[in-house]
Coordinates of C-alpha atoms (C1' of nucleotides) in Angstrom, one line a residue:
Chain A
X1 CA -6.7 -39.5 69.9
X2 CA -9.7 -39.1 67.5
X3 CA -13.0 -39.3 69.0
X4 CA -15.4 -41.7 67.0
X5 CA -18.2 -41.9 69.8
X6 CA -20.4 -40.2 67.5
X7 CA -19.7 -42.7 64.8
X8 CA -20.0 -45.8 66.8
X9 CA -23.1 -44.2 68.3
X10 CA -25.2 -43.7 65.1
X11 CA -23.9 -47.3 64.2
X12 CA -25.1 -48.8 67.1
X13 CA -28.5 -47.1 67.1
X14 CA -28.8 -47.9 63.5
X15 CA -28.5 -51.4 64.2
X16 CA -30.8 -51.3 67.2
X17 CA -33.4 -49.6 65.0
X18 CA -32.8 -52.5 62.4
X19 CA -33.8 -55.0 65.3
X20 CA -36.5 -53.1 67.0
X21 CA -38.5 -56.3 67.9
X22 CA -35.6 -57.9 70.0
X23 CA -33.1 -57.1 72.6
X24 CA -29.7 -56.8 70.8
X25 CA -26.6 -58.0 72.9
X26 CA -23.5 -56.0 73.1
X27 CA -21.3 -58.6 71.5
X28 CA -23.3 -58.4 68.5
X29 CA -23.0 -55.0 68.0
X30 CA -19.5 -55.1 69.0
X31 CA -18.9 -57.7 66.1
X32 CA -20.5 -55.2 63.6
X33 CA -18.7 -52.1 64.8
X34 CA -15.5 -54.2 65.2
X35 CA -14.5 -53.3 68.8
X36 CA -14.8 -54.9 72.2
X37 CA -18.2 -55.5 73.7
X38 CA -17.2 -53.3 76.8
X39 CA -16.5 -50.4 74.8
X40 CA -20.0 -50.8 73.3
X41 CA -21.8 -51.1 76.8
X42 CA -19.8 -48.1 77.9
X43 CA -21.2 -46.2 74.8
X44 CA -24.7 -47.5 75.7
X45 CA -24.5 -46.5 79.1
X46 CA -24.1 -42.8 77.7
X47 CA -26.9 -43.4 75.2
X48 CA -29.0 -44.8 78.2
X49 CA -28.2 -41.6 80.2
X50 CA -29.8 -39.6 77.1
X51 CA -32.8 -41.7 77.3
X52 CA -32.0 -43.2 73.9
X53 CA -31.9 -47.1 74.8
X54 CA -32.9 -49.2 77.7
X55 CA -31.1 -52.4 78.4
X56 CA -31.6 -55.3 80.6
X57 CA -29.0 -57.5 82.4
X58 CA -29.2 -61.2 82.7
X59 CA -30.0 -64.2 80.6
X60 CA -31.5 -62.9 77.3
X61 CA -30.3 -59.6 78.2
X62 CA -29.8 -56.8 75.7
X63 CA -30.6 -53.2 74.6
X64 CA -33.5 -51.8 72.7
X65 CA -34.4 -48.2 71.4
X66 CA -36.9 -46.3 73.7
X67 CA -38.4 -44.3 70.9
X68 CA -39.1 -44.8 67.2
X69 CA -36.2 -44.2 64.7
X70 CA -38.1 -41.2 63.4
X71 CA -38.1 -39.5 66.8
X72 CA -34.3 -39.7 67.3
X73 CA -32.4 -36.9 65.6
X74 CA -28.7 -36.8 65.1
X75 CA -28.5 -34.1 67.6
X76 CA -29.8 -36.0 70.4
X77 CA -27.0 -38.5 69.6
X78 CA -24.3 -35.9 69.3
X79 CA -25.1 -34.2 72.4
X80 CA -25.4 -37.7 74.1
X81 CA -21.9 -38.8 73.3
X82 CA -19.9 -35.5 72.7
X83 CA -18.1 -33.8 75.3
X84 CA -16.3 -30.6 74.4
X85 CA -16.4 -28.4 71.5
X86 CA -15.4 -28.1 67.6
X87 CA -12.2 -26.4 68.6
X88 CA -10.7 -25.9 72.1
X89 CA -9.8 -22.7 73.7
X90 CA -6.2 -21.8 74.8
X91 CA -4.8 -24.5 77.0
X92 CA -3.1 -21.8 79.1
X93 CA -4.8 -18.7 79.8
X94 CA -3.6 -15.8 77.5
X95 CA -1.7 -13.1 79.1
X96 CA -4.2 -10.5 80.6
X97 CA -1.6 -7.7 80.4
X98 CA -1.8 -7.8 76.6
X99 CA -5.0 -6.2 75.3
X100 CA -5.6 -9.2 72.7
X101 CA -4.8 -11.6 75.2
X102 CA -7.0 -10.1 77.8
X103 CA -10.0 -10.5 75.4
X104 CA -9.5 -13.0 72.6
X105 CA -11.0 -15.6 74.7
X106 CA -14.5 -14.5 75.1
X107 CA -14.6 -13.8 71.6
X108 CA -13.5 -17.2 70.7
X109 CA -16.0 -18.5 72.9
X110 CA -18.7 -16.6 71.5
X111 CA -17.6 -17.9 68.2
X112 CA -17.4 -21.5 69.5
X113 CA -21.1 -21.3 70.7
X114 CA -22.3 -19.9 67.2
X115 CA -20.4 -22.6 65.3
X116 CA -21.9 -25.1 67.7
X117 CA -25.1 -24.0 67.1
X118 CA -24.6 -24.2 63.4
X119 CA -23.7 -27.7 63.9
X120 CA -26.7 -28.5 65.8
X121 CA -29.0 -27.0 63.3
X122 CA -27.6 -29.3 60.5
X123 CA -27.5 -32.5 62.6
X124 CA -31.1 -31.7 63.9
X125 CA -32.2 -32.0 60.2
X126 CA -31.7 -35.8 60.2
X127 CA -33.2 -38.8 62.1
X128 CA -32.3 -42.1 62.8
X129 CA -35.0 -43.1 60.2
X130 CA -33.3 -41.1 57.5
X131 CA -29.5 -42.7 58.4
X132 CA -31.4 -46.2 57.9
X133 CA -32.8 -45.3 54.5
X134 CA -29.3 -44.1 53.6
X135 CA -27.7 -47.3 54.7
X136 CA -30.4 -49.4 52.8
X137 CA -29.8 -47.2 49.9
X138 CA -26.1 -47.7 49.6
X139 CA -26.7 -51.4 50.0
X140 CA -28.7 -51.3 46.7
X141 CA -26.0 -49.0 44.9
X142 CA -23.1 -51.0 45.9
X143 CA -24.5 -54.4 45.9
Chain B
X1 CA -5.4 -33.8 74.0
X2 CA -7.6 -31.1 72.8
X3 CA -6.4 -29.1 69.9
X4 CA -6.3 -25.4 70.4
X5 CA -4.4 -24.6 67.2
X6 CA -7.4 -22.7 65.6
X7 CA -7.7 -20.6 69.0
X8 CA -3.9 -19.7 69.0
X9 CA -3.9 -19.0 65.4
X10 CA -6.5 -16.2 65.5
X11 CA -4.9 -15.1 68.6
X12 CA -1.6 -14.7 66.8
X13 CA -3.1 -13.5 63.4
X14 CA -5.0 -10.6 65.6
X15 CA -1.9 -9.7 67.3
X16 CA 0.0 -9.3 63.9
X17 CA -2.9 -7.6 62.4
X18 CA -2.5 -5.2 65.6
X19 CA 0.8 -4.6 64.5
X20 CA 0.8 -4.4 60.7
X21 CA 3.7 -1.8 60.6
X22 CA 6.4 -3.9 62.2
X23 CA 7.9 -7.6 62.2
X24 CA 6.6 -9.2 65.2
X25 CA 8.9 -11.8 67.0
X26 CA 7.8 -15.3 68.1
X27 CA 8.7 -14.8 71.9
X28 CA 6.5 -11.5 71.8
X29 CA 3.7 -13.9 70.5
X30 CA 4.4 -16.4 72.9
X31 CA 4.3 -14.3 75.9
X32 CA 0.6 -13.1 74.8
X33 CA -0.3 -16.6 73.9
X34 CA 1.3 -18.1 77.1
X35 CA 3.2 -20.8 75.6
X36 CA 6.6 -21.4 74.4
X37 CA 8.0 -19.6 71.4
X38 CA 8.9 -22.8 69.3
X39 CA 5.1 -23.5 69.3
X40 CA 4.4 -20.3 67.8
X41 CA 6.9 -20.7 65.2
X42 CA 5.5 -24.3 64.5
X43 CA 2.0 -22.6 64.1
X44 CA 3.4 -19.6 61.9
X45 CA 5.0 -22.2 59.7
X46 CA 1.4 -23.5 59.0
X47 CA 0.0 -20.1 58.6
X48 CA 3.0 -19.3 56.1
X49 CA 2.3 -22.4 54.1
X50 CA -1.4 -21.3 53.8
X51 CA 0.0 -17.9 52.5
X52 CA -1.2 -15.9 55.5
X53 CA 2.2 -14.8 57.0
X54 CA 5.6 -14.0 55.9
X55 CA 8.6 -14.4 58.2
X56 CA 12.1 -13.1 58.2
X57 CA 15.0 -14.8 59.7
X58 CA 17.9 -13.2 61.6
X59 CA 18.4 -9.9 63.5
X60 CA 15.2 -7.7 63.6
X61 CA 13.5 -10.7 61.9
X62 CA 9.9 -11.7 62.8
X63 CA 6.3 -12.0 61.2
X64 CA 3.9 -10.0 59.0
X65 CA 0.6 -10.5 57.7
X66 CA 0.5 -11.0 53.9
X67 CA -2.9 -9.4 53.4
X68 CA -5.2 -6.9 55.2
X69 CA -7.1 -8.2 58.0
X70 CA -10.2 -7.6 56.1
X71 CA -9.1 -10.0 53.6
X72 CA -8.5 -12.9 55.8
X73 CA -11.4 -14.9 56.8
X74 CA -11.8 -17.3 59.6
X75 CA -12.4 -20.2 57.3
X76 CA -9.1 -19.9 55.8
X77 CA -7.4 -19.8 59.2
X78 CA -9.4 -22.9 60.2
X79 CA -8.3 -24.6 57.0
X80 CA -4.6 -23.6 57.6
X81 CA -4.2 -25.4 61.0
X82 CA -7.1 -28.0 61.2
X83 CA -6.3 -31.4 60.1
X84 CA -9.3 -33.8 60.4
X85 CA -12.8 -33.4 60.9
X86 CA -15.6 -32.2 63.3
X87 CA -16.1 -36.1 64.4
X88 CA -14.0 -39.2 63.5
X89 CA -15.3 -42.0 61.7
X90 CA -14.5 -45.6 62.9
X91 CA -11.3 -46.3 64.0
X92 CA -11.4 -50.1 62.9
X93 CA -13.3 -50.9 59.9
X94 CA -16.9 -51.9 60.4
X95 CA -17.6 -55.5 59.6
X96 CA -18.4 -55.7 55.9
X97 CA -20.8 -58.9 56.6
X98 CA -23.3 -56.7 58.4
X99 CA -25.5 -54.7 56.4
X100 CA -25.2 -51.8 58.4
X101 CA -21.7 -52.1 59.0
X102 CA -21.1 -52.6 55.4
X103 CA -22.8 -49.2 54.4
X104 CA -22.5 -47.0 57.4
X105 CA -19.2 -45.3 56.6
X106 CA -19.9 -43.9 53.5
X107 CA -23.2 -42.7 54.9
X108 CA -21.1 -40.9 57.9
X109 CA -18.6 -39.6 55.5
X110 CA -21.2 -37.7 53.9
X111 CA -22.6 -36.3 56.8
X112 CA -19.3 -35.1 57.9
X113 CA -18.9 -33.5 54.7
X114 CA -22.3 -31.8 55.3
X115 CA -21.3 -30.5 58.6
X116 CA -17.9 -29.3 57.5
X117 CA -19.4 -27.2 54.9
X118 CA -22.0 -25.9 57.4
X119 CA -18.9 -24.8 59.8
X120 CA -17.1 -23.4 56.9
X121 CA -20.1 -21.3 55.6
X122 CA -20.4 -20.0 59.4
X123 CA -16.3 -19.2 59.7
X124 CA -16.4 -17.7 56.1
X125 CA -18.7 -15.0 57.5
X126 CA -15.9 -13.3 59.7
X127 CA -12.8 -11.6 58.7
X128 CA -9.6 -11.0 61.0
X129 CA -10.9 -7.4 61.0
X130 CA -14.1 -8.3 62.7
X131 CA -12.0 -10.4 65.5
X132 CA -10.0 -7.1 65.9
X133 CA -13.3 -5.1 66.4
X134 CA -14.9 -7.5 68.7
X135 CA -11.7 -7.7 71.0
X136 CA -11.6 -4.0 71.3
X137 CA -15.1 -3.8 71.9
X138 CA -14.5 -6.3 74.7
X139 CA -11.9 -4.0 75.9
X140 CA -14.1 -1.1 76.4
X141 CA -16.8 -3.3 78.2
X142 CA -14.5 -4.7 80.6
X143 CA -12.2 -2.0 81.4
Chain C
dC1 C1' 34.1 -9.5 60.3
dA2 C1' 32.4 -10.8 64.9
dT3 C1' 28.6 -10.5 67.8
dA4 C1' 24.0 -10.6 68.7
dA5 C1' 19.2 -11.3 67.8
dG6 C1' 16.2 -14.0 65.3
dT7 C1' 13.8 -17.8 62.6
dG8 C1' 13.3 -22.9 61.3
dT9 C1' 13.1 -27.4 62.5
dA10 C1' 14.5 -31.9 64.5
dA11 C1' 14.4 -34.8 68.4
dC12 C1' 12.6 -36.0 72.4
dA13 C1' 9.5 -35.8 76.8
dA14 C1' 5.3 -34.6 79.1
dG15 C1' 0.4 -34.7 79.5
dA16 C1' -4.3 -36.1 78.1
dA17 C1' -7.8 -38.1 75.8
dT18 C1' -9.8 -42.5 73.6
dA19 C1' -10.0 -47.0 73.2
dG20 C1' -9.0 -51.9 74.2
dT21 C1' -8.7 -55.7 77.7
dT22 C1' -9.3 -58.2 81.9
dA23 C1' -11.9 -59.4 85.7
dC24 C1' -16.0 -59.8 88.5
dA25 C1' -20.1 -58.7 90.8
dA26 C1' -24.8 -58.4 89.7
dT27 C1' -29.0 -60.0 87.5
dA28 C1' -32.2 -62.8 84.9
dT29 C1' -33.8 -67.2 82.5
dG30 C1' -35.0 -71.7 82.6
Chain D
dC1 C1' -28.4 -74.3 90.5
dA2 C1' -26.2 -73.2 85.8
dT3 C1' -25.8 -70.2 82.2
dA4 C1' -25.8 -66.0 79.6
dT5 C1' -25.5 -61.1 80.1
dT6 C1' -25.2 -56.2 81.5
dG7 C1' -22.4 -52.8 84.3
dT8 C1' -18.9 -51.2 85.7
dA9 C1' -13.9 -50.7 87.8
dA10 C1' -8.9 -50.8 87.1
dC11 C1' -5.2 -51.1 84.0
dT12 C1' -2.8 -50.9 79.5
dA13 C1' -2.0 -49.6 74.8
dT14 C1' -2.1 -46.0 71.4
dT15 C1' -2.4 -41.6 69.5
dC16 C1' -2.3 -36.7 69.5
dT17 C1' -0.9 -32.3 71.3
dT18 C1' 1.9 -29.3 73.5
dG19 C1' 6.2 -28.2 75.7
dT20 C1' 11.5 -28.0 75.7
dT21 C1' 16.1 -28.4 74.3
dA22 C1' 19.5 -27.9 71.1
dC23 C1' 21.2 -26.1 67.2
dA24 C1' 22.2 -24.8 62.3
dC25 C1' 21.2 -20.9 59.6
dT26 C1' 20.3 -15.9 58.8
dT27 C1' 20.4 -11.0 58.9
dA28 C1' 21.6 -6.4 61.0
dT29 C1' 24.9 -3.6 63.3
dG30 C1' 29.0 -1.8 65.6

DNA sequence: CATAAGTGTAACAAGAATAGTTACAATATG
DNA sequence: CATATTGTAACTATTCTTGTTACACTTATG
């Protein structure tokens, strides 16, 4: 199944950035993302582990960013929620008796790293502040 | 489940490049990749659609490359087998009544395109010939 | 021309990952 | 104490990829 955690994470963090002054509830985020509040809380748990948000339980609980939106870049978000790589290596180990099978994995593994770093470089260019600006510009454009 | 089509495709095409002079059988490829021959034939079908290989049925049938290895770059291979993007957008459409929900998708969609083009740029740097060289170098190193 | 060795592909089962749902303990406010 | 909220476990549902079986069709060869 397609993994939409990064999309949801950016969405959620943008909402939090847009409500820096208050604790935002998972049910509120869930409504905007159009999913279940538990799904949001699981996502927030990962973002918390990455040090991006902090939550409070109980009455008037909710979640806030730990930093200013301009200090959170998309690479951090990507790293916080994405397990795995751009493309996967072989599911079953190739045949070591074949000259190609024997070495193809390490070649692909290096390639994987190179692609990942290219993605990281690109994602690192944008902060949550940029996303907010783009979202707001979109609002004007399509209003 | 993790998608390993690109890894398998590079593996298979490398094998074909290593055996340019003969028609290679799906069972032979399957043994090196360590999977079922039908899985290989399905993959070859995609590669055929992309114009990278040509097959022949019947007795002494099999598959060959359509071009020299130096004329096939990794981006073509990636495009031939990968459906979908680096990260997925929302599974359910976000709430259009929320200012963020309303616009976040188009922002993420543009980001998706930008990341994809970064990947494409990087993959375009390498040809199948480069992969063969790397595989061979690996052979010497670990022999 | 019969047989053997292939590909192409459909149909289905198996496996794995993501997301959705329910339930409930723990926690904080008033 | 009553209420609202998070955190998380457990289970189900959905979706995607891979593996397997089966078989029609194609080609070379004796």
